[in-house]
Amino acid sequence: MGKAAVVILLKVLMILISTAWLSLWLLKPTNLWTKKWKTAESSARNTVFGYYGLDFTVYTFPVIAVAMIGLVYLKLQSWGQRNSRQIRSSTAAFSNPLVTSSLVGILSGVEILSVFLFILFLAWTFYTRISHDFTKLTPMESLKLDLWQLKFLRVATRFGLLAEACLALLLLPILRELAVFRILGIQFEASVRYHIWLGTAMICFATFHGASTLFIWGVSHYIQDEITKWQRTGRIYLAGEITLVVGLVMWITSLPQIRRKRFEIFYYMHHLYIIFLVFFLLHAGDRHFYMIFAGVFLFCLDKLLRILQSWPQTHILSARLYPCKVVELILPKDTGLKYTPTSITFMKIPSISRFQWHSFSITSSSTIDHHTMSVLVKCDGRWTTSLYDNIRAQLDSDADKMKPIPVAIEGPYGPSSLTFLRYDNLLLVAGGIGITPFLSILHEIAATQGNGSSRYRLPSRIQLIYVVKKSQYIGLLQSASSLLQNHPSNKCHLKLKVFVTQEKQCGATLGEMLNEASQVQSVHFGLKGPIYAIHGPQSLYWTAALAGIASITFLVFLICFNHIFVPSGKNTSGHHSSKQAVSSKMKAPKEKSPSWVADILIISSFIISLACTSLVAIVLRWRRLKKEEVPLVSSKEEKVQQLSSIETKGVVEEEHEVHFGGRPNLKDEFSKFLNETNGSDIGVLVSGPETMKEAVASLCQQKSGCFQIGNKEKKPYLSFHALTFTL
């Protein structure tokens, strides 16, 4: 009861902080906020805090605070959701697909509402700003612009603020350890598309902002003077031009046509974000930077923690090569590392590329596999082909001559609780290598049934529709064959329907096709000496504490640096302020510090705060690794070898179906499953090509009874979840 109360309290606190921060963005364009904020900054100048401390506390820290509180909330919440069932609600319909289109993808009601509100906010910001600008428009003597040119220039300037609003949210969807979206139940691989939407909108606004400004300079014949100007104070135009060019390069190289075919170009060009952010700071100034600094702060800290997490490197214990050009990698993990099904991990193999990281779904269950973790990698691309060829080349090598393959692992990242267990029934739809996240679900269910655990309530029925081009892919199901046997003691019933689209009927049964996995070739690397196991991310409590340490350290050094390097302008005595003001007019005005000085102080303070946080994180990491360097033992290798000899004779052939020569009629398959589970809550999970996801989403939208609130007849409620196994 105590933990439940704390969870509710944390949830309310996050809502209040988020509401206050969003209110700031709504009030910021108004004259009322401008006057009040100038007064608050003037008052803060006379304190140790300074205006910079006020800006950081009001504009930046609320988002960091929500991330910190959210980590504690997720940790406590995961303890209380093990035995709960999904509860029907009229509001739950908003999380299901509402729009299905090949152009925009699958959109839920919540996503459409969020996009609409964000567009409404941008329109409000632009209208409020530009209407105020037009009422107080005065000619610029320095440029001698016409009235229409002045108005167009102000419009271009305000489009820059719209780009700033997008930039404030741009980095939040791609956080992993400090994931803010995970609080909403949205995993990293699903929130990446929000990053794409925001990035596209930002580039469009920024391009209009920059191109329109250059246009006005061109028609007024001042472009040669302004385009290369590096002002001492105010906006630095050259820095803005560099920011725009770098942003366009990053956006163009991230287009699907380039990202999917030339991933290396996309990956390396995206690291130009450092240059982009530094020159944005120099162009916009420190006050505007604090508005977007929360995402930058969390992203850089998240990146730092992920780098430390992947150290030290481990090695691949063994590998299995499937006939369908899929390789299974067996990796060592610490016994204390627990992860939920459908989790993903990021992998870097320095012998292939020293910088590239690739994401893969974990196929094993930490409930069964205490010492190892496995992933399936399809040979599709330069990096994966190199890995496949490297392992294949060592098939005929002696154990002493085999070269171990070092690998850096980051993750696993996954849902905070076993969400798929909340449903009465499960309908799984997979295509090709998209079976990988479902294997972890099947292994978890098999483990729960095998050890007789009563902690979890399992779905009563599970149907897996597996669509493949070649029958060779069926061998990937071999590790889940124990669940396919459907023993009477099993708590849930699994039915498998396989559709082989590019092969004609063959005489082989499902059991025989699973036994064809004996063609799998195994490679056991002869590792000598101790190796490090995968430990995974730092605990959520410590991650929240590290974010707090970084925030406090940054603020302390920012205050110290400003007092040291920036001349103080505060009055020593309030009684003599008027006299000092009069006397200051008689004296020659003191030259102001360049505006970029404050920018450099922000960068310096941030680097120092990251360095201090790194030291703390390294100490925590070292303490975890101190007693965890373990030598390889023969039992681990024997476990891998036994995978190739799993008995499949007990598979009940009549329970499962194998169809050749065509795709499934998903509408009919859904109807049959709904008839078997009338009136129950059904979780529909799909993993595969986008066309498959869209088809399943459309059927969930048509057949779910969640919108029929007034209907007294109990209708099935289909809860749609699309799993993304590639980014």
XYZ file of C-alpha atoms in Angstrom:
727
model
C 0.000 0.000 0.000
C 2.907 2.309 0.776
C 4.510 1.755 -2.632
C 1.189 2.286 -4.385
C 0.769 5.644 -2.648
C 4.301 6.683 -3.611
C 3.629 5.712 -7.248
C 0.494 7.861 -7.315
C 2.352 10.750 -5.683
C 5.176 10.570 -8.216
C 2.684 10.440 -11.074
C 0.875 13.544 -9.811
C 4.192 15.338 -9.343
C 5.258 14.578 -12.916
C 1.923 15.831 -14.239
C 2.214 19.083 -12.279
C 5.808 19.753 -13.394
C 5.014 18.921 -17.026
C 1.929 21.154 -16.984
C 3.924 24.050 -15.533
C 6.679 23.661 -18.140
C 4.203 23.525 -21.020
C 2.451 26.593 -19.612
C 5.722 28.515 -19.860
C 5.852 27.834 -23.585
C 2.268 29.043 -23.980
C 2.840 32.228 -21.984
C 6.285 33.063 -23.377
C 5.022 34.839 -26.562
C 2.708 37.165 -24.581
C 3.575 40.710 -23.480
C 2.552 39.858 -19.914
C 5.175 37.127 -19.650
C 7.836 39.323 -21.281
C 7.341 42.098 -18.704
C 7.170 39.720 -15.743
C 10.180 37.747 -16.907
C 12.341 40.843 -17.428
C 11.498 41.905 -13.887
C 12.372 38.444 -12.554
C 15.692 38.426 -14.428
C 16.555 41.902 -13.152
C 15.903 40.753 -9.592
C 17.964 37.598 -10.132
C 20.959 39.648 -11.338
C 21.360 41.025 -7.833
C 21.651 37.527 -6.359
C 24.303 34.849 -6.485
C 21.955 32.863 -8.703
C 22.039 35.324 -11.603
C 19.703 35.419 -14.583
C 21.436 32.337 -16.015
C 20.595 30.316 -12.898
C 16.986 31.454 -13.147
C 16.782 30.536 -16.832
C 18.242 27.084 -16.199
C 15.936 26.410 -13.246
C 12.741 27.568 -14.970
C 13.262 26.492 -18.584
C 15.650 23.511 -18.409
C 15.445 21.743 -15.075
C 11.707 20.827 -15.132
C 12.261 18.327 -17.947
C 15.308 16.881 -16.177
C 13.243 16.596 -12.989
C 10.476 14.724 -14.830
C 13.080 12.305 -16.232
C 14.529 11.699 -12.758
C 11.139 11.217 -11.107
C 10.046 9.028 -14.024
C 12.913 6.596 -13.466
C 11.901 6.126 -9.835
C 8.258 5.818 -10.932
C 9.099 3.083 -13.461
C 11.080 1.133 -10.885
C 8.244 1.184 -8.362
C 5.565 0.602 -11.005
C 7.236 -2.557 -12.319
C 6.810 -4.180 -8.910
C 3.061 -3.743 -8.879
C 2.056 -4.884 -12.376
C 3.061 -8.531 -12.399
C -0.339 -10.031 -11.784
C -2.650 -7.401 -13.224
C -4.907 -7.810 -16.223
C -5.601 -5.238 -18.889
C -8.650 -3.200 -17.864
C -11.198 -2.179 -20.474
C -11.783 1.523 -20.698
C -13.533 3.837 -23.100
C -10.363 5.966 -23.183
C -8.269 2.941 -24.152
C -9.619 3.260 -27.687
C -7.409 6.310 -28.183
C -4.295 4.138 -28.007
C -5.479 1.857 -30.825
C -5.020 2.640 -34.547
C -7.275 5.405 -35.802
C -5.585 6.198 -39.128
C -3.739 3.652 -41.278
C -1.947 4.985 -44.326
C 1.150 4.104 -46.294
C 2.065 7.797 -46.292
C 1.951 8.576 -42.565
C 1.945 5.026 -41.205
C -0.204 3.897 -38.269
C -1.523 6.683 -36.057
C -3.453 6.279 -32.824
C -5.970 8.741 -31.442
C -3.453 9.967 -28.861
C -0.843 10.616 -31.544
C -3.291 12.520 -33.758
C -4.443 14.600 -30.801
C -0.839 15.330 -29.780
C 0.128 16.401 -33.308
C -2.956 18.623 -33.540
C -2.189 20.317 -30.219
C 1.446 20.854 -31.193
C 0.441 22.451 -34.501
C -2.051 24.595 -32.596
C 0.729 25.666 -30.227
C 3.004 26.601 -33.153
C 0.198 28.623 -34.740
C -0.476 30.404 -31.429
C 3.200 31.210 -30.958
C 3.613 32.534 -34.480
C 0.399 34.608 -34.449
C 1.129 36.165 -31.049
C 4.692 37.049 -31.960
C 4.042 38.394 -35.434
C 0.971 40.449 -34.475
C 3.015 42.146 -31.743
C 5.884 42.748 -34.193
C 3.665 44.359 -36.821
C 2.121 46.783 -34.316
C 5.549 48.083 -33.301
C 7.282 47.927 -36.663
C 9.884 50.664 -37.155
C 12.224 51.181 -40.119
C 15.756 49.853 -39.739
C 18.127 52.707 -40.429
C 21.101 50.399 -40.788
C 19.586 48.380 -43.635
C 17.085 50.945 -45.027
C 14.435 48.340 -45.790
C 10.984 48.963 -47.216
C 7.912 48.193 -45.134
C 7.162 44.910 -46.900
C 10.778 43.882 -46.516
C 10.641 44.602 -42.804
C 7.473 42.545 -42.410
C 8.923 39.658 -44.379
C 12.086 39.771 -42.288
C 10.043 39.601 -39.080
C 8.091 36.630 -40.439
C 11.385 34.890 -41.230
C 12.636 35.606 -37.706
C 9.533 34.131 -36.103
C 9.862 30.983 -38.192
C 13.204 30.567 -36.479
C 11.362 30.418 -33.145
C 9.131 27.650 -34.519
C 12.267 25.683 -35.380
C 13.459 26.304 -31.818
C 10.240 24.803 -30.419
C 10.779 21.654 -32.489
C 14.409 21.475 -31.394
C 13.333 21.609 -27.740
C 11.587 18.230 -28.174
C 13.801 16.754 -30.892
C 16.180 14.710 -28.720
C 13.691 13.470 -26.118
C 12.275 10.574 -28.229
C 15.724 8.992 -28.786
C 16.795 8.755 -25.147
C 17.454 5.200 -23.956
C 18.590 5.104 -20.314
C 16.955 8.436 -19.443
C 13.967 7.700 -21.666
C 11.177 10.196 -20.971
C 8.769 8.505 -23.397
C 9.089 5.203 -21.511
C 7.056 6.850 -18.745
C 4.178 6.931 -21.227
C 4.712 3.272 -22.114
C 6.408 4.127 -25.441
C 9.655 2.265 -26.065
C 12.696 3.727 -27.771
C 12.267 1.843 -31.045
C 8.674 3.112 -31.325
C 9.414 6.738 -30.397
C 12.132 7.168 -33.035
C 9.514 8.251 -35.566
C 8.606 11.238 -33.363
C 12.244 12.287 -33.668
C 11.912 12.027 -37.454
C 8.710 14.122 -37.498
C 10.186 16.831 -35.272
C 13.452 16.885 -37.230
C 11.642 17.311 -40.537
C 9.472 20.121 -39.156
C 12.509 21.836 -37.623
C 14.466 21.736 -40.880
C 11.498 23.128 -42.836
C 11.070 26.049 -40.425
C 14.824 26.681 -40.218
C 15.220 26.586 -44.009
C 12.455 29.139 -44.466
C 14.000 31.232 -41.682
C 17.459 31.212 -43.265
C 16.437 31.433 -46.932
C 14.020 34.316 -46.302
C 16.638 36.262 -44.359
C 19.154 35.815 -47.170
C 16.477 36.876 -49.661
C 15.860 40.162 -47.834
C 19.578 40.825 -47.618
C 19.847 40.100 -51.334
C 17.064 42.445 -52.489
C 18.412 45.199 -50.215
C 21.980 44.702 -51.548
C 23.400 44.049 -48.067
C 24.010 40.327 -48.459
C 27.780 40.645 -48.879
C 28.040 42.647 -45.656
C 25.694 40.518 -43.536
C 26.340 36.948 -44.690
C 29.859 36.728 -43.253
C 29.337 38.978 -40.218
C 30.397 37.673 -36.812
C 28.846 40.206 -34.459
C 30.364 41.001 -31.095
C 26.928 41.147 -29.472
C 23.498 39.909 -30.510
C 22.782 37.330 -33.198
C 25.803 35.859 -34.960
C 24.620 35.418 -38.535
C 27.519 33.277 -39.738
C 26.917 30.788 -36.917
C 23.267 30.524 -37.987
C 24.282 29.798 -41.576
C 26.634 27.028 -40.445
C 23.868 25.582 -38.260
C 21.438 25.498 -41.185
C 23.920 23.866 -43.587
C 24.872 21.185 -41.059
C 21.190 20.540 -40.278
C 20.365 20.106 -43.962
C 23.246 17.657 -44.432
C 22.044 15.591 -41.473
C 18.448 15.614 -42.698
C 19.238 14.710 -46.304
C 21.496 11.801 -45.323
C 18.792 10.485 -42.980
C 16.194 10.085 -45.724
C 15.035 6.447 -46.118
C 16.566 6.204 -49.584
C 20.017 6.834 -48.101
C 19.598 5.451 -44.569
C 18.498 1.992 -45.718
C 20.951 1.569 -48.592
C 23.979 3.448 -47.229
C 23.604 3.230 -43.470
C 27.239 4.215 -42.905
C 26.695 7.632 -44.480
C 23.623 8.255 -42.353
C 25.349 7.086 -39.183
C 28.494 9.173 -39.525
C 26.740 12.323 -40.789
C 24.352 12.244 -37.855
C 27.293 12.795 -35.510
C 27.472 16.344 -36.857
C 24.858 17.129 -34.190
C 27.711 18.410 -31.991
C 28.598 21.111 -34.521
C 24.918 21.835 -35.058
C 24.203 22.445 -31.362
C 27.349 24.501 -30.697
C 26.705 26.886 -33.571
C 23.003 27.080 -32.692
C 24.064 28.293 -29.250
C 26.377 30.891 -30.795
C 23.646 32.028 -33.182
C 20.634 32.114 -30.852
C 22.356 33.115 -27.617
C 22.236 31.683 -24.128
C 18.669 32.740 -23.283
C 17.190 30.902 -26.263
C 19.501 27.942 -25.670
C 18.095 27.331 -22.182
C 14.724 26.685 -23.822
C 16.099 23.692 -25.720
C 18.879 22.766 -23.296
C 16.851 20.117 -21.431
C 16.851 17.737 -24.408
C 20.536 18.418 -25.101
C 21.426 17.899 -21.425
C 19.584 14.581 -21.136
C 20.814 13.326 -24.519
C 24.493 13.998 -23.789
C 24.227 12.459 -20.325
C 22.375 9.483 -21.801
C 25.091 9.097 -24.445
C 27.798 9.216 -21.783
C 26.116 6.549 -19.635
C 25.670 4.322 -22.682
C 29.365 4.590 -23.569
C 30.354 3.603 -20.033
C 27.765 0.821 -20.048
C 29.342 -0.811 -23.114
C 32.723 -0.978 -21.374
C 34.525 -3.343 -21.015
C 33.956 -5.407 -24.115
C 32.913 -9.026 -23.942
C 33.200 -11.844 -26.506
C 30.813 -14.011 -28.479
C 30.640 -17.430 -26.801
C 29.267 -19.287 -29.804
C 27.239 -18.815 -32.952
C 24.774 -20.849 -34.992
C 24.386 -20.420 -38.753
C 20.909 -21.156 -40.122
C 20.304 -22.151 -43.770
C 18.201 -18.994 -44.249
C 21.345 -16.868 -43.776
C 20.496 -15.964 -40.199
C 23.117 -16.177 -37.467
C 22.339 -16.632 -33.781
C 24.888 -15.135 -31.391
C 25.254 -16.458 -27.842
C 26.650 -13.822 -25.472
C 27.641 -14.074 -21.788
C 25.513 -12.161 -19.296
C 25.572 -11.599 -15.581
C 23.134 -13.736 -13.600
C 21.699 -10.600 -12.012
C 20.765 -9.052 -15.371
C 17.013 -9.369 -15.898
C 15.108 -8.113 -18.904
C 11.578 -8.370 -20.199
C 10.524 -10.055 -23.468
C 10.619 -7.904 -26.646
C 13.696 -6.103 -25.289
C 16.344 -4.908 -27.735
C 20.086 -4.535 -27.403
C 22.665 -2.529 -29.338
C 25.812 -4.194 -30.574
C 29.164 -2.990 -31.868
C 31.796 -5.343 -33.260
C 35.107 -3.410 -33.575
C 36.563 -5.918 -36.042
C 33.818 -4.899 -38.493
C 33.381 -1.230 -37.584
C 34.820 0.702 -34.660
C 31.919 3.152 -34.518
C 28.736 1.549 -35.846
C 26.059 0.310 -33.445
C 23.168 -1.868 -34.600
C 20.019 -2.859 -32.719
C 18.721 -6.424 -32.429
C 15.816 -8.071 -30.633
C 16.744 -10.471 -27.846
C 15.315 -13.946 -28.435
C 16.195 -15.539 -25.096
C 14.524 -15.249 -21.702
C 16.438 -14.187 -18.610
C 14.136 -16.452 -16.590
C 15.635 -19.547 -18.270
C 19.047 -18.393 -19.463
C 20.844 -17.166 -16.381
C 24.320 -16.991 -17.925
C 23.714 -16.290 -21.611
C 21.756 -13.995 -23.901
C 21.037 -14.676 -27.568
C 20.125 -12.543 -30.576
C 19.265 -13.412 -34.173
C 20.942 -11.444 -36.959
C 19.700 -11.622 -40.539
C 22.313 -11.278 -43.267
C 20.998 -8.100 -44.891
C 23.530 -5.322 -45.453
C 27.277 -4.784 -45.336
C 27.684 -4.993 -41.582
C 25.584 -8.129 -41.084
C 27.114 -9.787 -44.165
C 30.591 -9.176 -42.783
C 29.568 -10.744 -39.476
C 28.063 -13.794 -41.199
C 31.119 -14.292 -43.426
C 33.493 -13.862 -40.487
C 31.783 -16.604 -38.488
C 31.354 -18.873 -41.499
C 35.078 -18.631 -42.252
C 35.849 -20.158 -38.847
C 33.629 -23.227 -39.252
C 36.459 -25.506 -40.358
C 39.090 -23.992 -38.082
C 40.496 -25.818 -35.090
C 39.448 -24.593 -31.676
C 42.972 -23.351 -30.984
C 43.079 -21.361 -34.216
C 39.683 -19.702 -33.859
C 39.853 -15.978 -33.388
C 37.546 -14.697 -30.659
C 35.210 -11.906 -31.709
C 35.127 -8.997 -29.229
C 31.789 -7.255 -28.983
C 30.508 -4.188 -27.136
C 26.932 -4.436 -25.859
C 24.571 -1.683 -24.815
C 21.277 -2.504 -23.210
C 18.989 -4.394 -22.961
C 16.143 -1.892 -23.235
C 12.561 -2.994 -23.010
C 9.194 -2.472 -21.340
C 9.271 -2.043 -17.580
C 6.735 -4.857 -17.042
C 5.391 -7.973 -18.749
C 2.647 -6.111 -20.590
C 1.773 -9.001 -22.910
C 0.650 -11.069 -19.911
C -2.191 -8.665 -19.135
C -4.420 -10.002 -21.890
C -6.762 -12.968 -21.805
C -5.535 -14.088 -25.232
C -2.688 -13.223 -27.589
C -2.624 -13.039 -31.378
C 0.915 -12.776 -32.736
C 1.579 -11.935 -36.400
C 5.170 -12.132 -37.642
C 6.874 -11.855 -41.001
C 10.328 -13.284 -41.743
C 12.980 -12.240 -39.242
C 10.224 -10.340 -37.425
C 9.715 -13.540 -35.415
C 12.632 -12.551 -33.142
C 10.727 -10.503 -30.515
C 8.041 -13.203 -30.326
C 10.605 -15.891 -29.548
C 11.415 -14.092 -26.307
C 7.693 -14.053 -25.432
C 7.340 -17.776 -26.136
C 10.456 -18.555 -24.099
C 9.146 -16.519 -21.171
C 5.800 -18.328 -21.263
C 7.546 -21.710 -21.527
C 9.734 -20.816 -18.542
C 6.724 -19.765 -16.477
C 4.912 -23.015 -17.264
C 8.002 -25.117 -16.721
C 8.819 -23.920 -13.223
C 5.177 -23.845 -12.110
C 5.422 -20.205 -11.120
C 2.192 -18.639 -9.917
C 3.476 -15.066 -10.012
C 2.079 -14.435 -13.479
C -1.319 -15.073 -15.039
C -0.719 -16.391 -18.531
C -3.006 -15.839 -21.537
C -5.290 -18.813 -22.023
C -4.811 -18.970 -25.809
C -1.987 -17.862 -28.074
C -2.103 -17.978 -31.852
C 1.033 -17.295 -33.880
C 0.650 -16.474 -37.579
C 4.089 -16.717 -39.175
C 4.525 -15.592 -42.798
C 7.804 -16.494 -44.537
C 9.098 -16.624 -48.084
C 10.982 -19.920 -47.698
C 10.376 -22.889 -45.423
C 13.941 -22.561 -44.143
C 12.759 -19.807 -41.795
C 10.600 -22.321 -39.906
C 13.800 -23.618 -38.328
C 13.975 -20.398 -36.303
C 11.062 -21.751 -34.228
C 13.056 -24.769 -33.070
C 13.998 -23.247 -29.727
C 10.278 -22.812 -28.922
C 9.332 -26.376 -29.851
C 8.680 -27.327 -26.209
C 5.774 -24.877 -26.143
C 4.514 -26.182 -29.506
C 3.958 -29.624 -27.971
C 0.943 -28.320 -25.987
C 1.164 -30.722 -23.057
C -2.059 -31.044 -21.012
C -0.229 -29.464 -18.071
C 0.387 -26.268 -20.028
C -1.519 -23.273 -18.685
C -1.900 -21.698 -22.130
C -2.630 -23.235 -25.509
C -0.451 -22.275 -28.478
C -1.542 -22.710 -32.078
C 0.907 -22.076 -34.913
C -0.083 -21.211 -38.474
C 2.787 -20.951 -40.932
C 2.351 -19.496 -44.425
C 5.182 -20.133 -46.917
C 4.550 -17.714 -49.775
C 7.214 -18.631 -52.368
C 7.209 -22.430 -52.203
C 4.735 -25.077 -53.313
C 3.324 -27.841 -51.154
C 5.917 -30.289 -49.903
C 5.332 -33.565 -48.107
C 7.201 -32.557 -44.960
C 5.312 -32.103 -41.715
C 5.927 -29.295 -39.246
C 7.962 -31.591 -37.030
C 10.150 -32.632 -39.958
C 10.687 -29.023 -41.002
C 11.683 -28.137 -37.458
C 14.094 -31.066 -37.438
C 15.702 -29.654 -40.566
C 17.324 -27.282 -38.129
C 19.863 -30.061 -37.670
C 21.451 -28.448 -40.731
C 22.340 -25.559 -38.470
C 26.104 -25.199 -38.153
C 27.503 -24.272 -34.763
C 30.737 -22.476 -33.989
C 32.133 -22.584 -30.453
C 34.904 -20.081 -29.956
C 37.812 -21.369 -27.925
C 38.087 -18.503 -25.472
C 40.928 -18.668 -22.998
C 40.969 -16.892 -19.685
C 38.271 -14.856 -17.982
C 35.791 -12.660 -19.824
C 33.380 -9.984 -18.743
C 29.670 -10.677 -18.777
C 26.996 -8.219 -19.923
C 25.686 -6.272 -16.948
C 23.180 -4.004 -18.659
C 22.241 -0.438 -17.734
C 22.793 1.060 -14.304
C 19.891 0.740 -11.877
C 17.086 3.245 -12.386
C 17.708 4.778 -8.955
C 21.387 5.406 -9.674
C 20.607 6.751 -13.152
C 18.220 9.287 -11.604
C 20.877 10.199 -9.037
C 23.488 10.728 -11.771
C 21.120 13.099 -13.597
C 20.714 15.061 -10.377
C 24.480 15.191 -9.805
C 25.051 16.460 -13.347
C 22.392 19.183 -12.944
C 23.760 20.472 -9.644
C 27.362 20.381 -10.875
C 26.463 22.299 -14.019
C 24.613 25.001 -12.103
C 27.418 25.430 -9.535
C 30.143 25.810 -12.166
C 27.947 28.078 -14.304
C 27.447 30.441 -11.358
C 31.152 30.385 -10.462
C 32.320 31.015 -14.028
C 29.904 33.905 -14.512
C 31.104 35.586 -11.313
C 34.723 35.114 -12.376
C 34.702 35.960 -16.085
C 31.655 38.222 -16.564
C 31.846 41.758 -15.104
C 29.272 42.237 -12.373
C 26.700 44.934 -13.061
C 24.782 44.813 -9.796
C 24.627 47.766 -7.471
C 26.370 47.597 -4.131
C 23.791 49.763 -2.409
C 20.159 50.326 -3.199
C 20.216 53.876 -1.683
C 22.737 55.126 -4.235
C 21.264 53.482 -7.294
C 19.798 56.692 -8.701
C 23.033 58.617 -8.165
C 25.026 55.875 -9.817
C 22.652 55.896 -12.755
C 23.149 59.647 -13.212
C 26.896 59.458 -12.849
C 27.079 56.555 -15.264
C 25.571 58.718 -17.974
C 28.356 61.273 -17.535
C 31.074 58.623 -17.788
C 32.074 56.838 -20.946
C 30.050 53.656 -21.326
C 31.934 50.526 -20.372
C 32.370 48.073 -23.221
C 30.146 45.029 -22.873
C 31.540 41.525 -22.895
C 31.004 39.706 -26.199
C 27.767 37.718 -26.233
C 29.667 34.546 -27.075
C 31.392 34.652 -23.666
C 28.183 33.496 -21.962
C 27.899 30.737 -24.579
C 31.428 29.515 -23.901
C 30.707 29.477 -20.167
C 27.658 27.251 -20.751
C 29.717 24.828 -22.843
C 32.555 24.781 -20.285
C 30.215 24.215 -17.339
C 28.425 21.448 -19.207
C 31.672 19.654 -20.106
C 32.851 19.819 -16.494
C 29.506 18.531 -15.192
C 29.681 15.594 -17.624
C 33.259 14.884 -16.536
C 32.294 14.869 -12.847
C 29.297 12.659 -13.537
C 31.560 10.336 -15.549
C 33.829 9.854 -12.552
C 30.890 8.866 -10.368
C 29.504 6.559 -13.087
C 32.926 4.928 -13.570
C 33.192 4.223 -9.849
C 29.724 2.649 -9.862
C 30.602 0.609 -12.926
C 33.881 -0.540 -11.413
C 32.109 -1.684 -8.253
C 29.721 -3.801 -10.347
C 32.542 -5.356 -12.342
C 34.931 -5.888 -9.438
C 33.609 -9.316 -8.520
C 32.000 -10.259 -11.828
C 34.975 -11.216 -13.981
C 34.212 -14.923 -14.398
C 36.059 -17.636 -16.348
C 34.230 -19.652 -18.952
C 32.863 -22.972 -17.757
C 32.033 -26.013 -19.837
C 28.360 -26.024 -18.815
C 27.703 -22.906 -20.834
C 29.067 -24.464 -24.010
C 27.181 -27.686 -23.380
C 23.955 -25.711 -23.105
C 24.561 -24.195 -26.524
C 25.372 -27.570 -28.040
C 22.180 -29.083 -26.684
C 20.089 -26.561 -28.612
C 20.706 -28.489 -31.827
C 19.318 -31.709 -30.404
C 15.958 -30.538 -29.058
C 13.345 -33.260 -29.351
C 10.408 -32.316 -31.538
C 8.736 -35.705 -31.776
C 6.104 -34.658 -29.294
C 4.737 -31.929 -31.503
C 1.047 -32.499 -32.089
C 0.821 -32.094 -35.832
C -2.956 -31.659 -36.029
C -2.783 -28.662 -33.692
C -0.668 -26.636 -36.095
C -1.008 -25.705 -39.741
C 1.474 -25.139 -42.566
C 0.222 -23.521 -45.793
C 2.185 -23.121 -49.024
C 1.922 -20.897 -52.076
C 0.185 -17.797 -50.798
C -0.257 -15.147 -48.155
C -2.752 -15.555 -45.332
C -6.192 -14.015 -45.459
C -5.746 -12.033 -42.280
C -9.400 -11.046 -42.168
C -10.514 -14.677 -42.053
C -7.804 -15.580 -39.545
C -8.903 -12.749 -37.267
C -12.543 -13.774 -37.528
C -11.776 -17.383 -36.600
C -9.691 -16.347 -33.601
C -12.353 -13.884 -32.413
C -15.013 -16.587 -32.590
C -12.859 -18.853 -30.430
C -12.292 -16.094 -27.843
C -15.604 -14.234 -27.860
C -15.851 -11.296 -25.481
C -12.272 -11.398 -24.220
C -9.458 -8.881 -24.185
C -7.021 -9.775 -26.958
C -3.530 -8.445 -27.343
C -2.540 -8.214 -31.016
C 1.202 -7.951 -31.575
C 2.701 -7.623 -35.043
C 6.328 -7.604 -36.125
C 7.281 -7.513 -39.762
C 7.136 -5.329 -42.892
C 5.249 -2.050 -42.746
C 2.565 -3.351 -45.117
C 1.849 -6.206 -42.709
C 1.630 -3.816 -39.754
C -0.781 -1.569 -41.639
C -2.987 -4.520 -42.617
C -3.163 -5.820 -39.038
C -3.794 -2.316 -37.670
C -6.663 -1.828 -40.103
C -8.257 -5.120 -39.019
C -7.920 -4.196 -35.332
C -9.614 -0.897 -36.103
C -12.511 -2.655 -37.870
C -13.097 -5.607 -35.560
C -12.398 -4.216 -32.103
C -15.467 -3.515 -29.953
C -13.746 -0.842 -27.903
C -15.616 1.985 -29.640
C -19.011 0.375 -29.053
C -19.380 1.691 -25.522
C -23.177 1.792 -25.547
C -23.533 -1.749 -26.851
C -24.525 -4.112 -24.040
C -23.267 -7.163 -25.888
C -19.756 -8.006 -24.839
C -17.485 -7.472 -27.810
C -13.842 -8.535 -28.140
C -11.412 -5.755 -27.430
C -8.292 -5.866 -29.604
C -5.291 -3.958 -28.269
C -2.816 -3.309 -31.098
C 0.958 -3.231 -30.593
C 3.481 -2.885 -33.424
C 6.974 -4.125 -32.572
C 9.888 -2.560 -34.415
C 13.010 -4.707 -34.605
C 14.988 -2.464 -36.974
C 15.588 1.286 -36.658
